[in-house]
mmCIF file with all atom_site columns, C-alpha atoms in Angstrom:
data_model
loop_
_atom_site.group_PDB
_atom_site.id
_atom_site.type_symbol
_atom_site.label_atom_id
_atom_site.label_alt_id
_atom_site.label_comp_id
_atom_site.label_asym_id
_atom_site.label_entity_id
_atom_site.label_seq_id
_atom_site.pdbx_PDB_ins_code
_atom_site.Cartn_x
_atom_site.Cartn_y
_atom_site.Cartn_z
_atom_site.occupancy
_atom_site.B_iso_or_equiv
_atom_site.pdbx_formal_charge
_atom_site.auth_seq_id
_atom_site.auth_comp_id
_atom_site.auth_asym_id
_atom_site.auth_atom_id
_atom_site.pdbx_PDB_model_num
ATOM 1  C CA . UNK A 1 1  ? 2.138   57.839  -22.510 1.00 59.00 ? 1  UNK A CA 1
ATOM 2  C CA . UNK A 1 2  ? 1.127   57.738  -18.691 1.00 67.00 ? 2  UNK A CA 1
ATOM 3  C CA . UNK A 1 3  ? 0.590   54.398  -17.066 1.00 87.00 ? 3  UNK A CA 1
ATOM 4  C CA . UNK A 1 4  ? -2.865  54.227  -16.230 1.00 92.00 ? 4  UNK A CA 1
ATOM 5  C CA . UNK A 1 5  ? -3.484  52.817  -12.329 1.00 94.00 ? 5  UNK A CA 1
ATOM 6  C CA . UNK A 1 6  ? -6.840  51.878  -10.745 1.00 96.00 ? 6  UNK A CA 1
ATOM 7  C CA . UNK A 1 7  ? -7.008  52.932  -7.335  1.00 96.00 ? 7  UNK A CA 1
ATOM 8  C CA . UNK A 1 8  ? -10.451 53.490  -4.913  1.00 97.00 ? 8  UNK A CA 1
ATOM 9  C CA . UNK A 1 9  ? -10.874 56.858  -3.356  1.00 96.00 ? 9  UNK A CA 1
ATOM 10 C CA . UNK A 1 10 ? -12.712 57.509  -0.255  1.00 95.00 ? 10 UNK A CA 1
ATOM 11 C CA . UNK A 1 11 ? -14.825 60.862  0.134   1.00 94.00 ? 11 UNK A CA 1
ATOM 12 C CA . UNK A 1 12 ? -17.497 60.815  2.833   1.00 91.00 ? 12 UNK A CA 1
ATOM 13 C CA . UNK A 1 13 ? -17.367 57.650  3.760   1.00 90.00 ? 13 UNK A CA 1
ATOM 14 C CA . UNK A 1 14 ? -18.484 56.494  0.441   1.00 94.00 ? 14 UNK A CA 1
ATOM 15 C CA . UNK A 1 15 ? -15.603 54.562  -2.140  1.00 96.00 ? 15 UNK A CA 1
ATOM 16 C CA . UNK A 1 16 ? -14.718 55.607  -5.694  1.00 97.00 ? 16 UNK A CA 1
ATOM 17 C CA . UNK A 1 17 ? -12.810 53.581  -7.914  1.00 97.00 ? 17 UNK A CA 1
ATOM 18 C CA . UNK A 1 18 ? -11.052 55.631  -10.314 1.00 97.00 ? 18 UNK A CA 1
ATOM 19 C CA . UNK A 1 19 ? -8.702  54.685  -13.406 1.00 97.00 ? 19 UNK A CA 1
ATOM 20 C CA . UNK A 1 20 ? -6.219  57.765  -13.302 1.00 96.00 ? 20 UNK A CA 1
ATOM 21 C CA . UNK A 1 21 ? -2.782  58.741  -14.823 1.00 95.00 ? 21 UNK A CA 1
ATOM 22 C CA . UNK A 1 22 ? 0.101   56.822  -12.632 1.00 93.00 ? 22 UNK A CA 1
ATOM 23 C CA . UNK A 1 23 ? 1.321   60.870  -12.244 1.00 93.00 ? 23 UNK A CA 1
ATOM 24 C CA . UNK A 1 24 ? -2.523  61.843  -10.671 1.00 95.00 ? 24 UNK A CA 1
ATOM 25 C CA . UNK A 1 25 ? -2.358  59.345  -8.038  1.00 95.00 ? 25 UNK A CA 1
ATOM 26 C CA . UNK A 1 26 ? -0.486  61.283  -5.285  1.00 96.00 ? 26 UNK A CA 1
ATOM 27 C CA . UNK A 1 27 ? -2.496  64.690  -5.868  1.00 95.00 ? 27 UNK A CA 1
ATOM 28 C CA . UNK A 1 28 ? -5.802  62.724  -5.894  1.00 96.00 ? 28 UNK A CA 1
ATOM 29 C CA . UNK A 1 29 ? -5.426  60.688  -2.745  1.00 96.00 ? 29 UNK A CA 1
ATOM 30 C CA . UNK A 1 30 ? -4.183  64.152  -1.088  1.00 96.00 ? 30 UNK A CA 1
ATOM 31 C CA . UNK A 1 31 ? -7.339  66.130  -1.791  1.00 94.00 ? 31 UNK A CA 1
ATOM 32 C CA . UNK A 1 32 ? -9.489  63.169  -0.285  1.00 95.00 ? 32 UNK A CA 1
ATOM 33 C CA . UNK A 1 33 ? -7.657  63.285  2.894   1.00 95.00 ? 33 UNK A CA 1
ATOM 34 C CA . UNK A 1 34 ? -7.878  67.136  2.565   1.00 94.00 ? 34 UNK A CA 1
ATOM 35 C CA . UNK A 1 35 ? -11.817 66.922  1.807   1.00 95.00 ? 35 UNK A CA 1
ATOM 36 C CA . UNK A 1 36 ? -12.129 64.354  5.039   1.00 94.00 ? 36 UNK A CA 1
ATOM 37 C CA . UNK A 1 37 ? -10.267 66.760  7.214   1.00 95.00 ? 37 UNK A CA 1
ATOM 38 C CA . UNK A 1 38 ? -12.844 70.064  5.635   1.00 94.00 ? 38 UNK A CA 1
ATOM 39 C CA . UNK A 1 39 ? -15.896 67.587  6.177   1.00 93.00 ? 39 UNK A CA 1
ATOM 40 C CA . UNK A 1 40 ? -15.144 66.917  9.564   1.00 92.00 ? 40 UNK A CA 1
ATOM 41 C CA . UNK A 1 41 ? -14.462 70.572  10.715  1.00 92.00 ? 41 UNK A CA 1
ATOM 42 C CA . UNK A 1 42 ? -17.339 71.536  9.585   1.00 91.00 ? 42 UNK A CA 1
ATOM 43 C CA . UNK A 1 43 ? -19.631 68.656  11.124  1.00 90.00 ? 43 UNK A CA 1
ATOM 44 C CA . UNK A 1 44 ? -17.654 69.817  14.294  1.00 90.00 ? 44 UNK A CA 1
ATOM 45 C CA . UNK A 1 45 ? -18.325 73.016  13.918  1.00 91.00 ? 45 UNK A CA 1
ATOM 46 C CA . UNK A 1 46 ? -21.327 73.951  12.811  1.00 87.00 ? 46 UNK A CA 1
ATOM 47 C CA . UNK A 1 47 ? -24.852 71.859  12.940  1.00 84.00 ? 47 UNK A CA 1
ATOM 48 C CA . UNK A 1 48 ? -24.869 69.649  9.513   1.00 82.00 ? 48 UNK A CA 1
ATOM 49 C CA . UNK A 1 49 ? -27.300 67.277  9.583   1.00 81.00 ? 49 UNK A CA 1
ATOM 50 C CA . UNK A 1 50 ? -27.020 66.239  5.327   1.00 88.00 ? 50 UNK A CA 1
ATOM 51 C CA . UNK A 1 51 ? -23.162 65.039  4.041   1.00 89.00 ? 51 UNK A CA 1
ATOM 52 C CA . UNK A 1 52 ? -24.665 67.157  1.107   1.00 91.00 ? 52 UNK A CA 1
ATOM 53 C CA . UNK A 1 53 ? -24.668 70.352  2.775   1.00 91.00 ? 53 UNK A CA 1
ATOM 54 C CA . UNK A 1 54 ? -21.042 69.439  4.140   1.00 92.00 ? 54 UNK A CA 1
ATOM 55 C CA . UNK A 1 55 ? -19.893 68.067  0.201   1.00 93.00 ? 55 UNK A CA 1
ATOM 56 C CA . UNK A 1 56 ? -21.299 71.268  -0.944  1.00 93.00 ? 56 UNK A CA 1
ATOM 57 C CA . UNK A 1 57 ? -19.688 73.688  1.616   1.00 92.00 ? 57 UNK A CA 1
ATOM 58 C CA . UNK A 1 58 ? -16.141 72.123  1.124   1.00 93.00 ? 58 UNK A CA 1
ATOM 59 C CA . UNK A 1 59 ? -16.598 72.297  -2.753  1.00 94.00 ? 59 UNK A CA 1
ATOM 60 C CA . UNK A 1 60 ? -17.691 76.108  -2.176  1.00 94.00 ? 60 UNK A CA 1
ATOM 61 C CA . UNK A 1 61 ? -14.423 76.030  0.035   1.00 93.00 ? 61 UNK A CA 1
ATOM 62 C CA . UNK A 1 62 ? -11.910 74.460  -2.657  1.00 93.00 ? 62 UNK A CA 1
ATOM 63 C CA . UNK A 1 63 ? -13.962 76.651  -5.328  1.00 94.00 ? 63 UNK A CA 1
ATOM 64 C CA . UNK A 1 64 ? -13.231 80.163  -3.340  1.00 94.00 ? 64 UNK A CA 1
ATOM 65 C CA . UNK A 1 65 ? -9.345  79.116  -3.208  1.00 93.00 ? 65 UNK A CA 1
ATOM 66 C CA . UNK A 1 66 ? -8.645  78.384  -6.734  1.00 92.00 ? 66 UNK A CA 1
ATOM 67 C CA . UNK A 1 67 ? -10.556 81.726  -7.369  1.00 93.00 ? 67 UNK A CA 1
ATOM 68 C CA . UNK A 1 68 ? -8.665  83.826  -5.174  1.00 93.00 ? 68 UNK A CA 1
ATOM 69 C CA . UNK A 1 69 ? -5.388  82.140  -6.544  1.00 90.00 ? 69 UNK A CA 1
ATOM 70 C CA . UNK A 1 70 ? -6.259  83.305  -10.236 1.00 90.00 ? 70 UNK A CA 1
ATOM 71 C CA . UNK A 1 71 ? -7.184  86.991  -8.666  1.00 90.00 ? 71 UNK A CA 1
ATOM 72 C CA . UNK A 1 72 ? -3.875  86.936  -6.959  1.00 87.00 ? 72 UNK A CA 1
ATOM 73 C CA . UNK A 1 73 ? -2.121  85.751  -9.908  1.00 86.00 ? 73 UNK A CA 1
ATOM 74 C CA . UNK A 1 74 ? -3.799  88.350  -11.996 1.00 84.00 ? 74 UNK A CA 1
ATOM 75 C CA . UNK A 1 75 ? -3.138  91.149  -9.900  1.00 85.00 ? 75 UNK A CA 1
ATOM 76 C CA . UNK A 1 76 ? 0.513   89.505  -9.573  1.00 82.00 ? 76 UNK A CA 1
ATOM 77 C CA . UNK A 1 77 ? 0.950   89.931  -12.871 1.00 85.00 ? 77 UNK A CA 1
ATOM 78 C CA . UNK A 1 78 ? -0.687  93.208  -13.696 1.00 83.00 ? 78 UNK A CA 1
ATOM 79 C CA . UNK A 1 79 ? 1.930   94.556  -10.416 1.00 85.00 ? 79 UNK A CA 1
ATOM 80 C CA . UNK A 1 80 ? 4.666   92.887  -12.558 1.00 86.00 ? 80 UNK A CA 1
ATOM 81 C CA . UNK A 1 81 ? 3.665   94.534  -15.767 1.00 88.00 ? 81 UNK A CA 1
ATOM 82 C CA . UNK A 1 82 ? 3.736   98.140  -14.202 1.00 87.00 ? 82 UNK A CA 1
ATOM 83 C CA . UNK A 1 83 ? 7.486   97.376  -13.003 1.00 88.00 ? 83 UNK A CA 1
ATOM 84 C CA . UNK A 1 84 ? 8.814   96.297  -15.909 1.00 91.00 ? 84 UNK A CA 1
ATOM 85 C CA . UNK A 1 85 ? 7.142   99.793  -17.728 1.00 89.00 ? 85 UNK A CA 1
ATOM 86 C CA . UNK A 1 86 ? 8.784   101.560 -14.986 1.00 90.00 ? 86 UNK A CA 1
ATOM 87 C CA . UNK A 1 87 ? 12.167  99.745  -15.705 1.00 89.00 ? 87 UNK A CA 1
ATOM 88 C CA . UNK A 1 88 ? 11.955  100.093 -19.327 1.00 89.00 ? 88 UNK A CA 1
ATOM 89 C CA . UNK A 1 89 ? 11.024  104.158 -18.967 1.00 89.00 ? 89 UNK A CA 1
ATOM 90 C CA . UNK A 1 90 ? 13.973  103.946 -16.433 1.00 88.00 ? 90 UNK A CA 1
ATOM 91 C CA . UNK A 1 91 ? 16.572  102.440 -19.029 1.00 88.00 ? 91 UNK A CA 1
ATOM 92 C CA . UNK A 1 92 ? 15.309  104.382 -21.944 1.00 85.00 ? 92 UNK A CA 1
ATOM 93 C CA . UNK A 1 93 ? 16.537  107.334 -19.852 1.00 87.00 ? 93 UNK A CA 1
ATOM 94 C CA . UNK A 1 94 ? 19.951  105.737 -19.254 1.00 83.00 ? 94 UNK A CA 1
ATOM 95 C CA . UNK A 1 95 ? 20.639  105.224 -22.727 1.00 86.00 ? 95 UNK A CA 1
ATOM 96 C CA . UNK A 1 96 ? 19.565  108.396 -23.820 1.00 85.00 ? 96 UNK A CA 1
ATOM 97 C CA . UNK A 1 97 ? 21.995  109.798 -21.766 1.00 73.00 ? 97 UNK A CA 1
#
């Protein structure tokens, strides 16, 4: 059983404590410094005046990426599938031979 670790995130300027998995720590304080860095590129680049609008363009953000991941991974896979027919048509013929 995980160790469980309280630690205090920081999003936005605003603190979270959080009672996480010793093995979540490192993956949860790197997606708050990745979610500062997305807030402040987009306060720098376009005109934000609500940390709402900002929280909810990075979460659209993080949202598109995971999405596009799983399509990538399903058209990955689907590519990998039509290989291995081709290899298995391509043996059948060997051995038949």
């Amino acid at each position: 059983m995980d160790e469980k670790l309280k630690i205090k995130i920081s999003i936005a300027d605003r603190v979270y404590p959080l009672t996480v998995d010793l093995s979540q720590e490192e993956g949860l304080r790197s997606a708050s410094k990745k979610i500062d860095v997305m807030i402040k590129q987009f306060e720098e680049n376009y005109a934000v005046r609500d940390k709402q609008d900002v929280l909810a363009m990075c979460a659209l953000q993080f949202a598109s990426q995971v999405e596009q991941k799983q399509i990538d991974k399903a058209t990955d896979s689907d590519e990998t599938i039509e290989r291995i027919k081709r290899l298995n048509i391509l043996l059948d013929q060997y051995l038949e031979n």
